[in-house]
Coordinates of C-alpha atoms in Angstrom, one line a residue:
M1 CA 24.1 4.5 17.3
T2 CA 26.3 6.9 19.3
D3 CA 29.0 9.1 17.8
K4 CA 30.9 9.2 21.0
P5 CA 34.2 7.1 21.2
L6 CA 33.8 3.8 23.1
S7 CA 36.5 5.0 25.5
D8 CA 33.9 7.5 26.8
P9 CA 32.1 5.9 29.8
A10 CA 28.8 7.6 28.7
A11 CA 29.1 5.9 25.3
I12 CA 29.7 2.5 26.9
V13 CA 26.5 2.9 28.9
E14 CA 24.5 4.0 25.9
A15 CA 25.8 1.1 23.8
A16 CA 25.1 -1.6 26.5
P17 CA 21.9 -3.6 26.1
P18 CA 19.1 -2.7 28.5
L19 CA 18.9 -4.6 31.8
P20 CA 16.1 -7.1 32.0
R21 CA 13.0 -5.9 33.9
A22 CA 10.9 -7.9 36.3
P23 CA 7.6 -9.0 34.7
H24 CA 5.1 -6.1 34.8
F25 CA 2.4 -8.3 36.4
L26 CA 4.7 -9.0 39.4
T27 CA 5.8 -5.4 40.0
G28 CA 2.2 -4.2 39.5
A29 CA 0.8 -6.7 41.9
F30 CA 3.3 -5.9 44.6
D31 CA 2.8 -2.2 44.1
G32 CA -0.9 -2.7 44.4
I33 CA -0.8 -4.6 47.7
L34 CA 2.0 -2.5 49.4
P35 CA -0.1 0.4 50.8
G36 CA -2.7 -1.8 52.4
L37 CA -0.2 -4.3 53.6
A38 CA 1.8 -1.5 55.2
L39 CA -1.3 -0.3 56.9
T40 CA -2.2 -3.7 58.4
V41 CA 1.4 -4.2 59.6
L42 CA 1.2 -0.8 61.3
I43 CA -2.1 -1.8 63.0
A44 CA -0.5 -5.0 64.3
A45 CA 2.5 -3.1 65.6
A46 CA 0.2 -0.6 67.3
A47 CA -1.7 -3.5 69.0
Y48 CA 1.6 -4.8 70.4
G49 CA 2.5 -1.2 71.5
L50 CA -0.8 -1.0 73.4
R51 CA 0.0 -4.1 75.3
Q52 CA 2.8 -2.3 77.0
I53 CA 0.3 -0.1 78.9
P54 CA -0.2 -1.5 82.4
G55 CA -3.2 -3.9 82.5
M56 CA -3.4 -4.2 78.7
G57 CA -0.9 -7.1 78.6
L58 CA -3.7 -9.6 79.4
V59 CA -5.5 -8.6 76.2
S60 CA -4.6 -10.6 73.1
P61 CA -2.9 -8.6 70.3
L62 CA -5.3 -10.2 67.9
V63 CA -8.2 -8.6 69.7
L64 CA -6.5 -5.2 69.9
A65 CA -5.6 -5.4 66.2
I66 CA -9.2 -5.9 65.1
V67 CA -10.4 -3.1 67.5
I68 CA -7.8 -0.7 66.0
G69 CA -8.8 -1.6 62.5
M70 CA -12.5 -1.2 63.2
G71 CA -11.8 2.2 64.8
L72 CA -9.8 3.4 61.8
H73 CA -12.4 2.1 59.3
N74 CA -15.4 3.5 61.1
I75 CA -13.9 6.9 61.9
F76 CA -11.8 7.7 58.9
G77 CA -12.7 5.0 56.3
T78 CA -10.4 2.5 54.6
P79 CA -8.6 4.3 51.7
A80 CA -9.3 2.8 48.3
I81 CA -5.6 2.4 47.6
A82 CA -5.3 0.2 50.6
K83 CA -8.0 -2.3 49.8
P84 CA -5.9 -4.7 47.6
G85 CA -3.3 -5.1 50.4
V86 CA -6.1 -5.5 53.0
K87 CA -7.6 -8.3 51.0
F88 CA -4.1 -9.9 50.6
A89 CA -3.7 -9.8 54.4
L90 CA -7.1 -11.3 54.9
R91 CA -6.4 -14.3 52.6
R92 CA -2.8 -15.0 52.0
I93 CA -1.2 -13.9 55.3
L94 CA -4.0 -15.5 57.3
R95 CA -3.5 -18.9 55.7
F96 CA 0.2 -18.7 56.0
A97 CA 0.0 -17.9 59.7
I98 CA -2.4 -20.8 60.3
V99 CA 0.1 -23.1 58.6
L100 CA 2.9 -21.8 60.9
L101 CA 0.6 -22.4 63.9
G102 CA 1.3 -26.1 63.4
L103 CA 4.9 -25.6 64.6
Q104 CA 3.5 -25.0 68.1
L105 CA 2.1 -28.5 68.3
T106 CA 3.4 -32.1 68.4
F107 CA 1.7 -35.5 68.5
A108 CA 3.7 -36.2 71.7
Q109 CA 1.7 -33.4 73.4
V110 CA -1.5 -35.1 72.5
R111 CA -0.3 -38.4 73.9
S112 CA 0.8 -36.8 77.1
V113 CA -2.8 -35.7 77.8
G114 CA -3.7 -39.4 77.9
F115 CA -6.6 -41.3 76.4
V116 CA -9.2 -40.2 78.9
G117 CA -8.0 -36.6 78.9
F118 CA -8.0 -36.3 75.1
S119 CA -11.4 -38.0 75.0
I120 CA -12.8 -35.3 77.3
V121 CA -11.2 -32.6 75.2
A122 CA -12.5 -34.0 71.9
G123 CA -15.9 -34.9 73.2
T124 CA -16.4 -31.4 74.8
L125 CA -15.1 -29.7 71.6
F126 CA -17.4 -31.5 69.1
S127 CA -20.4 -31.4 71.4
T128 CA -20.0 -27.7 72.0
F129 CA -19.6 -27.0 68.3
F130 CA -22.7 -28.9 67.1
A131 CA -24.8 -27.9 70.0
T132 CA -24.0 -24.2 69.5
R133 CA -24.7 -24.4 65.8
W134 CA -28.1 -26.2 66.5
L135 CA -29.0 -23.7 69.2
G136 CA -28.2 -20.8 66.9
K137 CA -30.6 -22.2 64.3
L138 CA -33.3 -22.4 67.0
M139 CA -32.6 -18.8 68.1
G140 CA -32.7 -17.4 64.6
V141 CA -29.1 -16.4 64.5
D142 CA -27.5 -16.4 61.0
K143 CA -26.0 -19.8 60.1
Q144 CA -22.5 -18.3 59.3
L145 CA -22.4 -16.4 62.6
S146 CA -23.6 -19.3 64.6
E147 CA -20.8 -21.5 63.1
L148 CA -18.1 -18.9 63.8
I149 CA -19.2 -18.5 67.5
A150 CA -19.3 -22.3 67.7
A151 CA -15.8 -22.7 66.4
G152 CA -14.4 -19.9 68.5
T153 CA -15.9 -21.3 71.7
A154 CA -15.2 -24.9 71.0
I155 CA -11.6 -24.7 69.7
C156 CA -9.3 -21.7 70.2
G157 CA -11.0 -18.3 70.1
A158 CA -10.1 -15.8 67.4
S159 CA -7.7 -18.1 65.5
A160 CA -10.4 -20.7 65.1
V161 CA -13.0 -18.0 64.0
I162 CA -10.8 -16.7 61.2
A163 CA -9.7 -20.2 60.1
T164 CA -13.3 -21.5 60.1
N165 CA -14.4 -18.5 58.1
T166 CA -12.3 -19.6 55.1
V167 CA -15.0 -22.3 54.7
T168 CA -18.0 -20.7 56.4
R169 CA -17.7 -17.5 54.3
G170 CA -19.4 -15.2 56.8
S171 CA -19.1 -11.5 56.5
D172 CA -16.4 -9.5 58.1
E173 CA -19.0 -8.3 60.6
D174 CA -19.8 -11.9 61.5
V175 CA -16.1 -12.5 62.2
A176 CA -15.8 -9.4 64.3
Y177 CA -18.9 -10.3 66.3
A178 CA -17.7 -13.9 66.9
V179 CA -14.2 -12.6 67.9
A180 CA -15.9 -10.2 70.4
C181 CA -18.0 -13.0 71.9
V182 CA -15.1 -15.4 72.4
T183 CA -13.0 -12.7 73.9
V184 CA -15.6 -11.5 76.4
F185 CA -16.5 -15.0 77.6
G186 CA -13.0 -16.4 77.5
S187 CA -11.9 -13.5 79.7
L188 CA -14.7 -14.2 82.1
S189 CA -13.5 -17.9 82.4
M190 CA -10.0 -16.7 83.0
L191 CA -11.2 -14.7 86.0
I192 CA -13.9 -17.0 87.4
M193 CA -12.4 -20.5 87.1
P194 CA -9.4 -19.8 89.5
A195 CA -11.8 -18.2 92.0
L196 CA -14.0 -21.3 91.8
L197 CA -11.1 -23.8 92.3
P198 CA -11.3 -24.1 96.1
Y199 CA -15.0 -25.2 95.7
T200 CA -14.6 -27.6 92.8
G201 CA -12.8 -30.5 94.5
L202 CA -10.4 -30.7 91.5
D203 CA -6.7 -31.5 92.0
A204 CA -4.1 -29.6 90.0
H205 CA -4.1 -32.1 87.1
A206 CA -7.9 -32.0 86.8
F207 CA -8.1 -28.2 87.1
G208 CA -5.5 -27.8 84.3
L209 CA -7.6 -30.1 82.1
W210 CA -10.7 -28.2 82.9
T211 CA -9.1 -24.9 81.8
G212 CA -7.5 -26.4 78.7
A213 CA -10.8 -28.1 77.6
S214 CA -13.1 -25.1 78.1
I215 CA -11.4 -21.7 78.0
H216 CA -11.3 -20.0 74.6
E217 CA -7.9 -18.5 73.9
V218 CA -4.5 -20.2 74.6
A219 CA -3.3 -17.1 76.5
Q220 CA -6.4 -17.1 78.6
V221 CA -5.8 -20.8 79.5
V222 CA -2.2 -20.1 80.5
A223 CA -3.3 -17.1 82.7
A224 CA -6.0 -19.2 84.4
A225 CA -4.3 -22.6 84.7
F226 CA -1.1 -21.4 86.4
Q227 CA -3.2 -19.9 89.2
G228 CA -3.7 -23.5 90.2
G229 CA 0.0 -24.1 90.5
Q230 CA 2.8 -25.2 88.2
Q231 CA 1.5 -28.6 87.4
A232 CA -2.0 -27.2 86.6
G233 CA -0.5 -24.6 84.4
E234 CA 1.7 -27.0 82.4
F235 CA -1.0 -29.6 81.9
G236 CA -3.7 -27.0 81.1
T237 CA -1.4 -25.6 78.3
V238 CA -0.8 -29.0 76.8
A239 CA -4.5 -29.9 77.0
K240 CA -5.3 -26.7 75.2
L241 CA -2.7 -27.3 72.5
S242 CA -4.2 -30.8 71.9
R243 CA -7.6 -29.0 71.5
V244 CA -6.1 -26.6 69.0
M245 CA -4.9 -29.6 66.9
L246 CA -8.5 -30.6 66.4
L247 CA -8.9 -27.4 64.4
A248 CA -7.6 -29.1 61.3
P249 CA -10.1 -32.0 61.1
L250 CA -13.0 -29.8 61.9
V251 CA -12.2 -27.2 59.2
I252 CA -11.5 -29.9 56.7
G253 CA -14.8 -31.6 57.5
L254 CA -16.7 -28.4 57.2
G255 CA -15.1 -27.7 53.8
A256 CA -15.9 -31.2 52.6
A257 CA -19.5 -30.9 53.8
A258 CA -19.9 -27.5 52.1
I259 CA -18.6 -28.9 48.8
W260 CA -20.9 -31.9 49.1
R261 CA -23.9 -29.7 49.8
A262 CA -23.0 -27.3 46.9
R263 CA -22.8 -30.2 44.4
G264 CA -26.2 -31.5 45.5
D265 CA -27.9 -28.1 45.3
K266 CA -28.9 -27.4 41.7
D267 CA -29.7 -23.8 42.5
A268 CA -26.2 -23.1 43.9
G269 CA -24.7 -22.5 40.4
H270 CA -21.2 -23.4 39.5
A271 CA -19.5 -21.7 42.4
S272 CA -18.2 -24.3 44.9
P273 CA -16.9 -23.6 48.5
P274 CA -13.2 -23.9 48.7
M275 CA -11.5 -26.9 50.3
P276 CA -9.2 -25.4 53.0
W277 CA -5.9 -26.9 51.6
F278 CA -3.9 -24.7 53.8
V279 CA -5.0 -26.8 56.8
F280 CA -3.0 -29.7 55.3
G281 CA 0.0 -27.4 55.6
F282 CA -0.9 -27.0 59.2
I283 CA -0.9 -30.8 59.7
G284 CA 2.4 -31.0 57.8
M285 CA 3.9 -28.5 60.2
V286 CA 2.7 -30.5 63.2
M287 CA 4.3 -33.6 61.7
L288 CA 7.5 -31.7 61.1
N289 CA 7.5 -30.4 64.6
S290 CA 6.9 -33.9 66.0
T291 CA 10.1 -35.2 64.5
G292 CA 12.1 -32.8 66.8
V293 CA 14.3 -31.5 63.9
V294 CA 13.2 -27.9 64.5
P295 CA 15.4 -26.2 67.2
E296 CA 13.5 -24.8 70.2
E297 CA 14.9 -21.2 69.6
V298 CA 13.7 -21.3 66.0
K299 CA 10.2 -22.5 67.1
A300 CA 10.1 -19.7 69.7
N301 CA 10.8 -17.1 67.1
I302 CA 8.3 -18.6 64.6
A303 CA 5.7 -18.5 67.3
I304 CA 6.2 -14.8 67.8
V305 CA 6.0 -14.2 64.0
T306 CA 2.9 -16.4 63.8
T307 CA 1.0 -14.3 66.4
F308 CA 2.1 -11.1 64.6
L309 CA 0.9 -12.3 61.2
L310 CA -2.4 -13.3 62.8
A311 CA -2.6 -9.8 64.2
V312 CA -2.0 -8.4 60.7
A313 CA -4.9 -10.4 59.4
L314 CA -7.2 -9.3 62.2
G315 CA -6.2 -5.7 61.6
A316 CA -7.3 -6.2 58.0
M317 CA -10.5 -7.7 59.2
G318 CA -11.2 -4.6 61.3
L319 CA -10.6 -2.4 58.2
E320 CA -13.4 -4.3 56.5
T321 CA -15.9 -4.2 59.4
D322 CA -18.8 -1.7 59.8
I323 CA -20.0 -1.1 63.3
A324 CA -23.4 -0.1 62.0
K325 CA -23.8 -3.6 60.5
L326 CA -22.7 -5.2 63.8
R327 CA -25.5 -3.3 65.7
L328 CA -28.1 -4.6 63.2
K329 CA -27.3 -8.2 64.3
G330 CA -28.8 -7.4 67.8
A331 CA -28.2 -9.3 71.0
K332 CA -29.2 -12.8 70.0
P333 CA -25.6 -13.8 68.9
L334 CA -24.2 -12.4 72.2
L335 CA -26.8 -14.6 74.0
L336 CA -25.7 -17.6 71.9
G337 CA -22.1 -16.9 72.8
A338 CA -23.0 -16.8 76.5
V339 CA -24.9 -20.1 76.3
A340 CA -22.1 -21.8 74.4
W341 CA -19.6 -20.6 77.1
L342 CA -21.7 -22.0 79.9
F343 CA -22.2 -25.3 77.9
I344 CA -18.5 -25.9 77.3
S345 CA -17.6 -25.0 80.9
V346 CA -20.3 -27.2 82.6
L347 CA -19.9 -30.1 80.2
S348 CA -16.2 -30.3 80.5
F349 CA -16.5 -30.1 84.3
I350 CA -19.0 -32.9 84.5
L351 CA -16.9 -35.1 82.3
I352 CA -13.8 -34.5 84.4
K353 CA -15.6 -35.2 87.6
T354 CA -17.1 -38.4 86.2
L355 CA -14.2 -39.9 84.3
M356 CA -11.0 -38.7 86.0

């Protein structure tokens, strides 16, 4: 109790009941992730900054982010105080970004590819995925790494690698190696396919489909397809987006298969692989976008945010990756990535020449 008169402002402050505080577990959790989250955001921002250098604009910010993160980790080490935020970026932000990715797709885009075109895209995708996984087993490449290279090659590069890893549960080094593979070979396709166009006998429509069905990253498809003209560029982009849509059923199928195997394995213990529920969020966003209620300017801004959030997640991945462990994996996974690249390029070309 204060002896000061209540007319004294200081006395009024002392007599007032204390203001309610936020629960400790909320403030503590936020304080814990803030340093690492800030670091991953800075890495993503630096990746975008590097793209302003002439010639670097062709490199995906996702690739630059993981390279910067790896450089910081392997030269200076990741500070212990940053680790909770890095883990948060790897899990929560990654899943949220993949959900938002659904706003870049519509079911109308899939229909515009046509039945034959979509059949070529789907057939090439699933054939490449399972052939790469099978070949990786023959070559003695780790199952997790083979699966990540298969997903990155078959679907959409780095985004597919990190989405698939939520089920595959490969190491951060596996993810980094797979991202490197799909970046290198996707970039080669981006350069080689336009140079081969005069010798392929493909018209603009067919060339766009070839790039969309076989090149790894969306940005790489755009860069290659538009060299065949406006029609090739537009159709190649749509074909690629229809391919990205197949990320959802593939990851859900892998998650269901992993759970089924774990239940049948008595030695697996009680731990069960996670069902990738966030992929249903991805499907929900595709459905929402297909209704046409989301304004174009809003979708354009969300697409920018989505890519930035994926760069944040890849920066976190780099902060968890040891180059020494990458070297231990040897050249076999790189050879697997090369064979997978040739497989998807040749198979899609043969199907287009045969069916179109």
